[in-house]
Short mmCIF file of C-alpha atoms in Angstrom, two decimals:
data_model
loop_
_atom_site.label_atom_id
_atom_site.label_comp_id
_atom_site.label_asym_id
_atom_site.label_seq_id
_atom_site.Cartn_x
_atom_site.Cartn_y
_atom_site.Cartn_z
CA MET A 1296 162.85 70.35 306.29
CA LYS A 1297 166.16 68.55 306.10
CA ASP A 1298 166.40 69.36 302.36
CA TRP A 1299 165.74 73.03 303.11
CA LEU A 1300 168.49 73.11 305.74
CA SER A 1301 170.89 71.41 303.35
CA PHE A 1302 170.05 73.91 300.63
CA ARG A 1303 170.47 76.84 303.01
CA ALA A 1304 173.83 75.58 304.26
CA ALA A 1305 175.00 74.97 300.68
CA LEU A 1306 173.92 78.46 299.69
CA ALA A 1307 175.83 79.99 302.61
CA LEU A 1308 178.96 78.03 301.72
CA GLY A 1309 178.66 79.00 298.06
CA LEU A 1310 178.40 82.67 298.95
CA ALA A 1311 181.42 82.38 301.21
CA ALA A 1312 183.42 80.70 298.46
CA LEU A 1313 182.44 83.42 296.01
CA PHE A 1314 183.51 86.07 298.51
CA LEU A 1315 186.88 84.43 298.90
CA ALA A 1316 187.41 84.24 295.15
CA LEU A 1317 186.35 87.80 294.41
CA ALA A 1318 187.67 89.65 297.46
CA PRO A 1319 189.03 93.03 296.31
CA PRO A 1320 192.49 94.25 297.22
CA ALA A 1321 192.91 96.72 300.07
CA HIS A 1322 192.72 100.40 299.15
CA ALA A 1323 193.84 103.47 301.02
CA GLU A 1324 190.55 105.33 300.96
CA LYS A 1325 189.85 109.02 301.40
CA ARG A 1326 186.75 110.88 302.55
CA VAL A 1327 184.70 112.95 300.11
CA ALA A 1328 181.44 114.79 300.80
CA LEU A 1329 178.85 116.77 298.85
CA VAL A 1330 176.35 118.90 300.79
CA ILE A 1331 173.50 120.72 299.04
CA GLY A 1332 171.05 123.25 300.46
CA ASN A 1333 168.13 124.68 298.46
CA ASN A 1334 166.19 127.68 299.81
CA ASP A 1335 165.29 129.94 296.89
CA TYR A 1336 162.60 127.99 295.05
CA LYS A 1337 160.97 129.88 292.21
CA ASN A 1338 157.66 128.06 291.76
CA VAL A 1339 157.07 126.29 295.11
CA PRO A 1340 157.35 127.66 298.67
CA LYS A 1341 160.78 128.96 299.63
CA LEU A 1342 162.64 127.52 302.61
CA GLN A 1343 164.53 129.37 305.33
CA LYS A 1344 167.16 127.05 306.75
CA ALA A 1345 168.23 124.55 304.08
CA VAL A 1346 171.28 126.56 303.03
CA ASN A 1347 172.32 127.05 306.66
CA ASP A 1348 171.89 123.32 307.20
CA ALA A 1349 174.21 122.55 304.29
CA ARG A 1350 176.83 124.99 305.56
CA THR A 1351 176.69 123.53 309.07
CA MET A 1352 177.03 119.99 307.73
CA GLY A 1353 179.92 121.08 305.54
CA ASP A 1354 181.79 122.53 308.52
CA THR A 1355 181.05 119.40 310.57
CA LEU A 1356 182.33 117.03 307.89
CA LYS A 1357 185.48 119.06 307.41
CA GLN A 1358 186.23 118.52 311.10
CA LEU A 1359 185.90 114.78 310.43
CA GLY A 1360 188.52 114.81 307.69
CA PHE A 1361 186.25 115.04 304.62
CA SER A 1362 187.05 116.99 301.50
CA VAL A 1363 183.75 118.87 301.25
CA MET A 1364 181.93 120.36 298.26
CA VAL A 1365 179.14 122.77 299.26
CA ALA A 1366 176.47 123.71 296.71
CA GLU A 1367 173.58 126.13 297.30
CA ASN A 1368 170.29 126.88 295.53
CA GLN A 1369 170.83 124.42 292.71
CA THR A 1370 168.77 124.55 289.52
CA ARG A 1371 168.27 121.28 287.64
CA GLN A 1372 171.27 121.92 285.39
CA ALA A 1373 173.49 123.10 288.24
CA PHE A 1374 172.45 120.08 290.33
CA SER A 1375 173.51 117.73 287.53
CA GLN A 1376 176.85 119.48 287.07
CA THR A 1377 177.49 119.35 290.83
CA LEU A 1378 176.82 115.61 290.88
CA LEU A 1379 179.24 115.15 287.97
CA ALA A 1380 181.93 116.97 289.97
CA PHE A 1381 181.16 114.72 292.94
CA ASP A 1382 181.48 111.66 290.69
CA ALA A 1383 184.90 112.83 289.57
CA ALA A 1384 186.08 113.24 293.17
CA VAL A 1385 185.06 109.73 294.31
CA GLU A 1386 187.49 106.87 293.71
CA PRO A 1387 187.25 103.13 294.43
CA GLY A 1388 187.46 102.43 298.16
CA ASP A 1389 186.48 105.95 299.24
CA THR A 1390 183.97 106.94 301.88
CA ALA A 1391 181.36 109.17 300.20
CA PHE A 1392 178.94 111.35 302.18
CA PHE A 1393 175.94 113.04 300.51
CA PHE A 1394 173.76 115.51 302.44
CA TYR A 1395 170.70 117.25 301.02
CA ALA A 1396 168.48 119.89 302.65
CA GLY A 1397 165.55 121.23 300.65
CA HIS A 1398 162.25 120.09 299.23
CA GLY A 1399 161.86 116.39 298.55
CA PHE A 1400 158.90 114.54 297.08
CA GLU A 1401 157.79 110.94 296.75
CA ILE A 1402 156.13 109.59 293.61
CA ALA A 1403 155.10 105.92 293.49
CA GLY A 1404 157.58 104.93 296.17
CA GLN A 1405 160.53 106.80 294.63
CA ASN A 1406 162.13 109.87 296.22
CA PHE A 1407 162.96 112.95 294.18
CA LEU A 1408 165.12 115.89 295.31
CA LEU A 1409 163.69 119.14 293.97
CA PRO A 1410 165.96 121.74 292.31
CA THR A 1411 165.07 125.39 292.79
CA ASP A 1412 163.53 125.69 289.29
CA VAL A 1413 161.15 122.73 289.64
CA PRO A 1414 157.83 123.72 287.99
CA ALA A 1415 154.62 124.22 289.96
CA ALA A 1416 153.02 120.95 288.89
CA THR A 1417 149.35 120.17 289.40
CA GLU A 1418 147.28 116.99 289.48
CA GLY A 1419 148.31 114.47 286.83
CA GLN A 1420 151.67 116.12 286.15
CA GLU A 1421 153.86 113.67 288.05
CA GLU A 1422 156.04 113.14 284.99
CA LEU A 1423 156.79 116.85 284.94
CA VAL A 1424 158.16 116.58 288.48
CA ARG A 1425 160.14 113.44 287.66
CA ASP A 1426 161.80 114.99 284.64
CA ALA A 1427 162.67 118.20 286.48
CA SER A 1428 164.08 116.56 289.64
CA ILE A 1429 166.89 114.32 290.87
CA LEU A 1430 166.08 110.70 291.71
CA ALA A 1431 167.64 109.82 295.09
CA ASP A 1432 168.20 106.18 294.09
CA ARG A 1433 170.28 107.37 291.14
CA ILE A 1434 172.78 108.99 293.52
CA ILE A 1435 173.29 105.62 295.18
CA GLU A 1436 173.81 103.96 291.78
CA ARG A 1437 176.42 106.55 290.84
CA LEU A 1438 178.38 105.95 294.04
CA GLN A 1439 178.15 102.20 293.40
CA ASN A 1440 179.51 102.71 289.89
CA LYS A 1441 182.43 104.65 291.37
CA LYS A 1442 183.02 101.67 293.73
CA ALA A 1443 182.80 103.74 296.90
CA ARG A 1444 183.48 101.46 299.86
CA THR A 1445 181.06 103.31 302.14
CA ALA A 1446 178.19 105.54 301.01
CA ILE A 1447 176.35 107.67 303.57
CA LEU A 1448 173.27 109.59 302.44
CA VAL A 1449 171.39 112.02 304.67
CA PHE A 1450 168.12 113.71 303.64
CA ASP A 1451 166.70 116.62 305.61
CA ALA A 1452 163.94 116.92 303.05
CA CYS A 1453 160.78 115.53 304.63
CA ARG A 1454 158.62 118.63 304.57
CA ASN A 1455 155.01 119.22 303.46
CA ASN A 1456 153.81 118.70 299.90
CA PRO A 1457 155.45 121.65 298.10
CA PHE A 1458 152.90 121.51 295.28
CA GLU A 1459 149.85 122.24 297.43
CA ARG A 1460 148.27 125.57 296.49
CA SER A 1461 144.96 127.11 297.36
CA GLY A 1462 142.38 126.66 294.61
CA THR A 1463 144.26 123.88 292.79
CA ARG A 1464 144.60 120.14 293.11
CA ALA A 1465 148.25 119.32 293.74
CA VAL A 1466 150.34 116.45 292.52
CA ALA A 1467 149.30 113.48 294.66
CA GLY A 1468 151.51 113.07 297.72
CA GLY A 1469 151.65 113.92 301.39
CA GLY A 1470 154.38 114.94 303.74
CA GLY A 1471 157.45 112.79 304.06
CA LEU A 1472 159.57 110.64 301.78
CA ALA A 1473 159.35 106.93 301.01
CA PRO A 1474 161.59 104.60 303.05
CA MET A 1475 164.67 103.28 301.23
CA THR A 1476 164.72 99.68 302.41
CA GLN A 1477 166.27 98.02 299.35
CA LEU A 1478 169.75 99.45 299.74
CA PRO A 1479 172.85 97.73 298.37
CA GLU A 1480 175.62 96.61 300.69
CA GLY A 1481 177.83 99.40 301.97
CA VAL A 1482 175.10 102.07 302.05
CA PHE A 1483 173.75 103.88 305.11
CA SER A 1484 170.89 106.38 304.74
CA VAL A 1485 169.23 108.69 307.26
CA PHE A 1486 165.95 110.59 306.91
CA SER A 1487 165.05 113.54 309.11
CA ALA A 1488 161.51 112.17 309.60
CA GLY A 1489 159.66 108.89 309.19
CA PRO A 1490 157.10 107.96 306.54
CA ARG A 1491 154.13 110.35 306.42
CA GLN A 1492 155.87 112.65 308.92
CA THR A 1493 157.10 116.17 308.29
CA ALA A 1494 160.34 117.65 309.58
CA LEU A 1495 160.43 120.78 311.70
CA ASP A 1496 162.51 123.79 310.71
CA ARG A 1497 161.99 125.26 314.18
CA LEU A 1498 160.31 124.44 317.47
CA SER A 1499 158.47 127.75 317.85
CA ASN A 1500 158.48 131.35 316.64
CA ASN A 1501 161.03 132.07 319.37
CA ASP A 1502 163.41 129.37 318.11
CA ASP A 1503 166.26 131.40 316.59
CA ASN A 1504 168.57 128.44 315.89
CA PRO A 1505 169.82 128.83 312.30
CA ASN A 1506 169.41 125.10 311.61
CA SER A 1507 166.50 122.72 311.37
CA VAL A 1508 165.69 120.57 314.38
CA PHE A 1509 167.20 117.50 312.70
CA THR A 1510 170.41 119.04 311.35
CA ARG A 1511 171.34 120.88 314.55
CA THR A 1512 171.07 117.54 316.39
CA PHE A 1513 172.64 115.27 313.79
CA ALA A 1514 175.68 117.52 313.29
CA LYS A 1515 176.44 117.47 317.02
CA GLU A 1516 176.08 113.69 317.22
CA LEU A 1517 178.48 113.17 314.31
CA LEU A 1518 181.20 114.87 316.34
CA GLN A 1519 180.73 112.66 319.39
CA PRO A 1520 183.91 110.58 319.69
CA GLY A 1521 183.63 106.81 319.61
CA GLU A 1522 180.09 106.58 318.17
CA ASN A 1523 179.42 104.45 315.09
CA LEU A 1524 176.88 105.49 312.46
CA VAL A 1525 174.08 103.44 314.00
CA GLN A 1526 174.63 105.04 317.40
CA VAL A 1527 174.71 108.50 315.82
CA ALA A 1528 171.39 107.80 314.07
CA GLN A 1529 169.78 106.29 317.16
CA HIS A 1530 170.81 109.15 319.44
CA THR A 1531 169.64 111.69 316.85
CA ARG A 1532 166.30 109.92 316.53
CA ARG A 1533 165.70 109.97 320.27
CA LEU A 1534 166.70 113.61 320.75
CA VAL A 1535 164.74 114.91 317.73
CA SER A 1536 161.66 112.92 318.74
CA GLU A 1537 161.81 114.32 322.27
CA MET A 1538 162.18 117.90 321.00
CA ALA A 1539 159.28 117.48 318.56
CA GLU A 1540 157.06 116.13 321.33
CA THR A 1541 157.54 119.36 323.30
CA VAL A 1542 155.48 121.12 320.60
CA SER A 1543 153.04 118.20 320.12
CA HIS A 1544 154.58 117.19 316.80
CA LYS A 1545 155.58 113.70 315.70
CA GLN A 1546 158.98 113.55 314.02
CA ILE A 1547 161.03 110.39 314.37
CA PRO A 1548 164.10 110.23 312.12
CA VAL A 1549 164.71 106.83 310.53
CA TYR A 1550 167.81 105.16 309.17
CA PHE A 1551 168.47 102.20 306.89
CA ASP A 1552 171.66 100.25 307.46
CA GLN A 1553 173.28 97.96 304.90
CA MET A 1554 176.80 98.23 306.30
CA VAL A 1555 178.79 95.04 306.85
CA ASP A 1556 181.08 96.65 309.43
CA ASP A 1557 180.43 99.30 312.04
CA VAL A 1558 181.62 102.66 310.70
CA PHE A 1559 183.18 105.29 312.97
CA LEU A 1560 183.70 108.80 311.66
CA ASN A 1561 185.27 110.22 314.82
CA GLY A 1562 187.56 107.65 316.41
CA THR A 1563 187.09 104.03 317.40
CA ALA A 1564 184.51 102.54 319.74
CA LYS A 1565 184.72 103.92 323.26
CA GLY A 1566 187.14 101.88 325.32
CA GLN A 1567 188.86 100.33 322.28
CA PRO A 1568 192.38 101.18 321.06
CA GLU A 1569 192.90 103.23 317.96
CA ALA A 1570 193.79 101.33 314.81
CA GLY A 1571 197.52 100.87 314.49
CA LYS A 1572 198.36 101.52 318.17
CA GLU A 1573 199.83 98.01 318.60
CA THR A 1574 202.10 98.22 315.58
CA THR A 1575 205.41 100.00 315.24
CA LYS A 1576 203.87 102.46 312.80
CA PRO A 1577 202.69 105.84 314.10
CA ALA A 1578 198.91 105.91 314.47
CA GLU A 1579 197.07 107.86 311.79
CA PRO A 1580 194.53 110.50 312.83
CA PRO A 1581 191.12 108.87 313.27
CA GLN A 1582 189.47 111.12 310.69
CA LYS A 1583 191.48 109.36 307.94
CA VAL A 1584 189.98 105.98 308.76
CA ALA A 1585 186.68 105.30 306.97
CA ALA A 1586 185.66 102.08 308.67
CA LEU A 1587 187.72 100.94 311.62
CA PRO A 1588 187.60 97.34 312.92
CA PRO A 1589 183.91 96.61 313.59
CA VAL A 1590 182.66 96.47 317.16
CA SER A 1591 180.94 93.17 316.35
CA VAL A 1592 184.32 91.70 315.35
CA PRO A 1593 186.87 93.05 317.85
CA ARG A 1594 190.41 91.94 317.28
CA THR A 1595 193.98 92.62 318.22
CA ALA A 1596 195.83 94.02 315.26
CA PRO A 1597 198.29 91.42 313.95
CA SER A 1598 201.89 92.40 313.37
CA ASN A 1599 201.54 91.85 309.62
CA ASP A 1600 199.31 94.56 308.13
CA SER A 1601 198.56 92.42 305.05
CA VAL A 1602 196.67 89.87 307.14
CA ASN A 1603 192.90 90.26 306.96
CA ALA A 1604 190.83 89.42 310.01
CA PRO A 1605 187.87 87.13 309.32
CA ILE A 1606 184.30 88.37 309.51
CA ALA A 1607 181.32 86.11 310.21
CA MET A 1608 177.76 85.69 309.00
CA PHE A 1609 175.32 84.06 311.44
CA SER A 1610 172.23 82.21 310.19
CA ARG A 1611 169.57 80.69 312.46
CA HIS A 1612 167.62 77.55 311.50
CA ASN A 1613 165.56 74.98 313.37
CA GLY A 1614 168.62 72.90 314.19
CA GLY A 1615 170.72 75.74 315.55
CA TRP A 1616 173.19 78.23 314.08
CA THR A 1617 175.30 78.14 310.93
CA VAL A 1618 178.32 80.45 311.13
CA VAL A 1619 180.14 81.24 307.88
CA PHE A 1620 183.59 82.84 308.10
CA SER A 1621 184.76 85.12 305.30
CA ILE A 1622 188.52 85.60 304.89
CA ALA A 1623 189.77 87.77 302.07
CA ASP A 1624 193.17 86.07 301.82
CA PRO A 1625 193.39 82.51 300.45
CA THR A 1626 193.80 79.94 303.21
CA LEU A 1627 195.08 76.39 303.56
CA GLY A 1628 193.12 75.59 306.73
CA ILE A 1629 190.74 77.12 309.29
CA SER A 1630 190.32 76.27 312.98
CA TRP A 1631 188.22 77.67 315.80
CA ARG A 1632 187.22 77.41 319.43
CA MET A 1633 184.65 78.98 321.75
CA GLY A 1634 186.16 81.33 324.32
CA ASP A 1635 189.77 81.86 325.30
CA ALA A 1636 190.56 78.33 326.46
CA GLY A 1637 190.43 74.85 325.05
CA GLU A 1638 191.60 73.11 321.91
CA PHE A 1639 191.10 74.55 318.43
CA ARG A 1640 188.98 72.43 316.08
CA GLU A 1641 189.54 72.17 312.35
CA THR A 1642 186.61 73.05 310.08
CA GLY A 1643 187.61 70.45 307.48
CA PHE A 1644 187.56 70.85 303.70
CA LEU A 1645 185.06 71.17 300.85
CA ASP A 1646 185.12 69.05 297.70
CA THR A 1647 186.10 72.17 295.81
CA LEU A 1648 189.45 73.47 294.59
CA ASP A 1649 190.43 77.03 295.39
CA SER A 1650 191.68 78.49 292.09
CA ARG A 1651 194.14 80.70 293.99
CA THR A 1652 195.90 77.91 295.86
CA ARG A 1653 195.04 74.93 293.59
CA LYS A 1654 194.25 73.03 296.78
CA ARG A 1655 191.03 71.92 298.42
CA MET A 1656 189.13 74.84 299.88
CA PRO A 1657 188.82 74.86 303.67
CA ASN A 1658 185.26 74.62 304.93
CA PRO A 1659 184.40 78.21 305.99
CA SER A 1660 181.42 77.23 308.16
CA ILE A 1661 180.70 75.73 311.56
CA GLU A 1662 177.52 74.74 313.40
CA LEU A 1663 176.46 75.92 316.86
CA ALA A 1664 173.66 74.62 319.07
CA ALA A 1665 170.33 76.44 319.10
CA ASP A 1666 170.86 77.43 322.74
CA ALA A 1667 174.48 78.50 322.31
CA PRO A 1668 175.09 81.42 324.69
CA ALA A 1669 176.75 84.71 323.85
CA ALA A 1670 180.47 84.13 323.55
CA THR A 1671 183.63 84.99 321.66
CA ILE A 1672 184.63 82.68 318.83
CA GLN A 1673 188.37 82.52 318.32
CA VAL A 1674 189.29 81.90 314.66
CA ARG A 1675 192.68 81.31 313.11
CA TYR A 1676 193.85 80.23 309.67
CA ILE A 1677 196.92 79.10 307.77
CA ASP A 1678 197.96 81.42 304.96
CA THR A 1679 199.49 80.37 301.64
CA SER A 1680 203.01 80.57 303.04
CA GLY A 1681 202.11 78.06 305.75
CA GLU A 1682 202.09 80.64 308.55
CA LEU A 1683 199.42 80.46 311.24
CA GLN A 1684 197.48 83.73 311.55
CA GLY A 1685 195.38 84.65 314.56
CA PRO A 1686 193.56 83.84 316.64
CA PHE A 1687 191.00 86.54 315.80
CA PRO A 1688 188.09 87.04 318.22
CA ILE A 1689 184.58 87.27 316.74
CA LYS A 1690 181.73 88.25 319.02
CA PHE A 1691 178.66 86.00 318.92
CA ASP A 1692 175.52 87.74 320.20
CA PRO A 1693 172.56 85.37 319.59
CA GLU A 1694 169.87 88.02 319.98
CA ALA A 1695 171.48 90.55 317.64
CA ALA A 1696 172.39 87.83 315.13
CA LEU A 1697 168.83 86.48 315.11
CA ILE A 1698 167.33 89.91 314.48
CA ARG A 1699 169.75 90.66 311.66
CA ASP A 1700 169.24 87.26 310.01
CA GLN A 1701 165.46 87.48 310.10
CA ARG A 1702 165.49 91.08 308.87
CA LYS A 1703 167.55 90.00 305.88
CA ILE A 1704 165.11 87.19 305.10
CA LEU A 1705 162.12 89.56 305.34
CA ASP A 1706 163.75 91.99 302.92
CA MET A 1707 164.45 89.15 300.45
CA THR A 1708 160.92 87.68 300.66
CA ALA A 1709 158.78 90.82 300.69
CA THR A 1710 156.36 89.36 298.12
CA SER A 1711 155.43 86.62 300.62
CA TRP A 1712 154.50 88.80 303.59
CA LEU A 1713 150.76 88.31 302.98
CA SER A 1714 148.70 85.75 301.05
CA PHE A 1715 144.97 85.44 300.30
CA ARG A 1716 142.84 82.35 300.65
CA GLU A 1717 139.13 81.75 300.22
CA PHE A 1718 137.88 79.31 302.84
CA ASN A 1719 134.51 79.93 304.46
CA GLY A 1720 134.99 83.51 303.40
CA LEU A 1721 138.00 85.62 302.44
CA LEU A 1722 141.14 85.28 304.59
CA VAL A 1723 144.50 87.02 304.44
CA TYR A 1724 147.35 85.08 306.06
CA TYR A 1725 150.38 86.69 307.66
CA SER A 1726 152.03 83.49 308.90
CA HIS A 1727 155.21 84.43 307.00
CA LEU A 1728 155.56 87.55 309.14
CA MET A 1729 154.92 85.52 312.27
CA SER A 1730 157.74 83.15 311.34
CA TYR A 1731 160.23 86.05 311.31
CA ARG A 1732 158.63 88.17 314.04
CA CYS A 1733 161.83 88.43 316.09
CA ALA A 1734 163.01 91.14 313.69
CA ILE A 1735 159.71 93.04 313.84
CA ARG A 1736 158.51 95.59 316.36
CA GLU A 1737 155.11 96.29 314.78
CA VAL A 1738 153.03 95.25 311.75
CA ARG A 1739 150.41 97.62 310.35
CA VAL A 1740 147.94 96.81 307.58
CA GLY A 1741 145.36 98.78 305.64
CA ILE A 1742 142.26 97.14 304.15
CA ASP A 1743 141.51 98.67 300.75
CA THR A 1744 143.67 101.66 301.65
CA ALA A 1745 147.29 102.51 300.89
CA VAL A 1746 147.70 103.84 304.44
CA PRO A 1747 148.23 100.98 306.94
CA ASP A 1748 146.11 101.95 309.94
CA LYS A 1749 145.49 98.66 311.76
CA VAL A 1750 148.03 96.95 314.04
CA LEU A 1751 148.33 93.17 313.72
CA LYS A 1752 148.83 91.31 316.96
CA MET A 1753 151.99 89.23 316.88
CA PRO A 1754 153.11 86.62 319.42
CA PRO A 1755 156.32 87.41 321.35
CA CYS A 1756 159.66 86.27 319.96
CA ASP A 1757 160.84 82.90 321.28
CA PRO A 1758 164.64 82.73 320.82
CA ARG A 1759 164.59 78.99 321.58
CA ASP A 1760 162.40 78.28 318.51
CA PRO A 1761 162.15 81.63 316.71
CA SER A 1762 160.39 80.51 313.52
CA ALA A 1763 157.69 78.39 315.18
CA ILE A 1764 154.18 79.83 315.25
CA PRO A 1765 152.48 79.23 318.62
CA HIS A 1766 149.50 76.86 318.38
CA ASP A 1767 147.17 79.37 319.99
CA SER A 1768 147.98 82.15 317.51
CA GLN A 1769 145.68 83.15 314.67
CA PRO A 1770 147.88 83.93 311.66
CA TYR A 1771 145.10 85.36 309.48
CA LEU A 1772 142.44 88.05 309.25
CA LYS A 1773 138.86 87.54 308.09
CA LEU A 1774 138.02 90.09 305.41
CA ALA A 1775 134.86 91.27 303.69
CA PRO A 1776 134.28 89.44 300.38
CA SER A 1777 134.50 92.78 298.56
CA THR A 1778 138.08 93.44 299.74
CA GLN A 1779 140.40 94.21 296.81
CA PHE A 1780 143.81 94.75 298.38
CA VAL A 1781 145.71 94.99 301.65
CA SER A 1782 148.68 97.28 302.33
CA VAL A 1783 151.32 96.38 304.90
CA GLU A 1784 154.13 98.25 306.64
CA LEU A 1785 156.71 96.84 309.04
CA THR A 1786 158.51 98.66 311.82
CA TYR A 1787 161.69 96.73 312.53
CA ARG A 1788 163.29 96.22 315.91
CA ASP A 1789 165.88 98.92 315.19
CA GLY A 1790 163.11 101.47 314.55
CA SER A 1791 163.49 101.64 310.77
CA VAL A 1792 160.33 101.32 308.69
CA SER A 1793 159.77 99.25 305.57
CA GLU A 1794 158.36 100.40 302.27
CA ILE A 1795 154.56 100.07 302.17
CA LYS A 1796 153.70 96.95 300.15
CA SER A 1797 150.31 96.30 298.52
CA PHE A 1798 148.91 92.79 298.07
CA ARG A 1799 145.94 92.18 295.76
CA ARG A 1800 143.61 89.20 295.66
#
């Protein structure tokens, strides 16, 4: 265990050192958006509100300071040309927003956005759909290639299988899109409905709202001042779910968050000053700020705009907490303290030279006790000119940090969620999931079915020893000897849902 802790600490320090060496220069970003609505499908059922949804989202984003491109009823060729124009508009450091309303379809865990001329495919013609459609993951790759600082993707496309027709066998697939859990850093995605759920265009025949249930709600939440993206998504999820329940329908929007900082599109967090208010410069309008200082790392703006406030990564292990500070500027020393009083303590130095300063690199990490309470860590550092910068307050929330750390580990170790063993019969172990259960709300498995329909009982999270499996827990299921595979799906504490994974004997 000690070797594992040493390895983990060394890995964290190595990542921090790499971040320091490769930190990009600051960039004055702009906001660019592409919204697409497809109604007039030629070979699959037409839609009524997708174009209206795109127009509403376009108007909303313009109010938030985005330069907006609106495209309607896109064929495959027009869709490609529109994406090329979007590529040309995005520059390094920008905030890019992509919204799509129309038919979407999942094939083998990949999501495809359907142009209006998609053919009416039948059973066994999945390749025909792939070739005629737009892969959602490819849009993310394109924004990565353009070095967008923040990429926000919203899909109001979780409707019924558009290829179902009476008298034919459709391309395999049900309602809903596949979850996008493996997102790169800096990407935030929102789906109008969860896996295997369909999204409502209207609540009843008397519902004359021009927008779908999701878009009418999401657009309003985006304009709420002082809400970050997570809050917008959470509030939208609750409101849409409640409206769907009034007509006995299940629709729970999901989101997937790989943002390092909290992102505000309409002002800062409620109760916090606008960026720049404490400097002599006039404050810029909030809509021109892509990602304001994160709520999890509140700070007072220093007088020198070139100074970068540290951010922190919290990692929980059996011995306590490892906290790694990341500072974009090169430093000659780092010190810290808990709270607003007391002496600052030096972090010491690594046996590594910083190529930027040609001096020993300050140790960017500290250790906290396992039972360390919620507090504010004050961090300061010495820059290359010998000036002391800070202190900068960093909020330490043990519960939130534990959930985020374990979620990250689960995403990185998805192939280890389940394991088979033959011992007095066939067993499937889920002890790995138990070890990181603090990040999980629910585990569902399916025995010889790709649809997880059985809930696994998990012990409650113990923040004092979060990875320990209670002695009275049974971390395995007894299976029939004929069992071939088990599918598994996780619902995380934030309500997002994992991709369905299949494990074979």
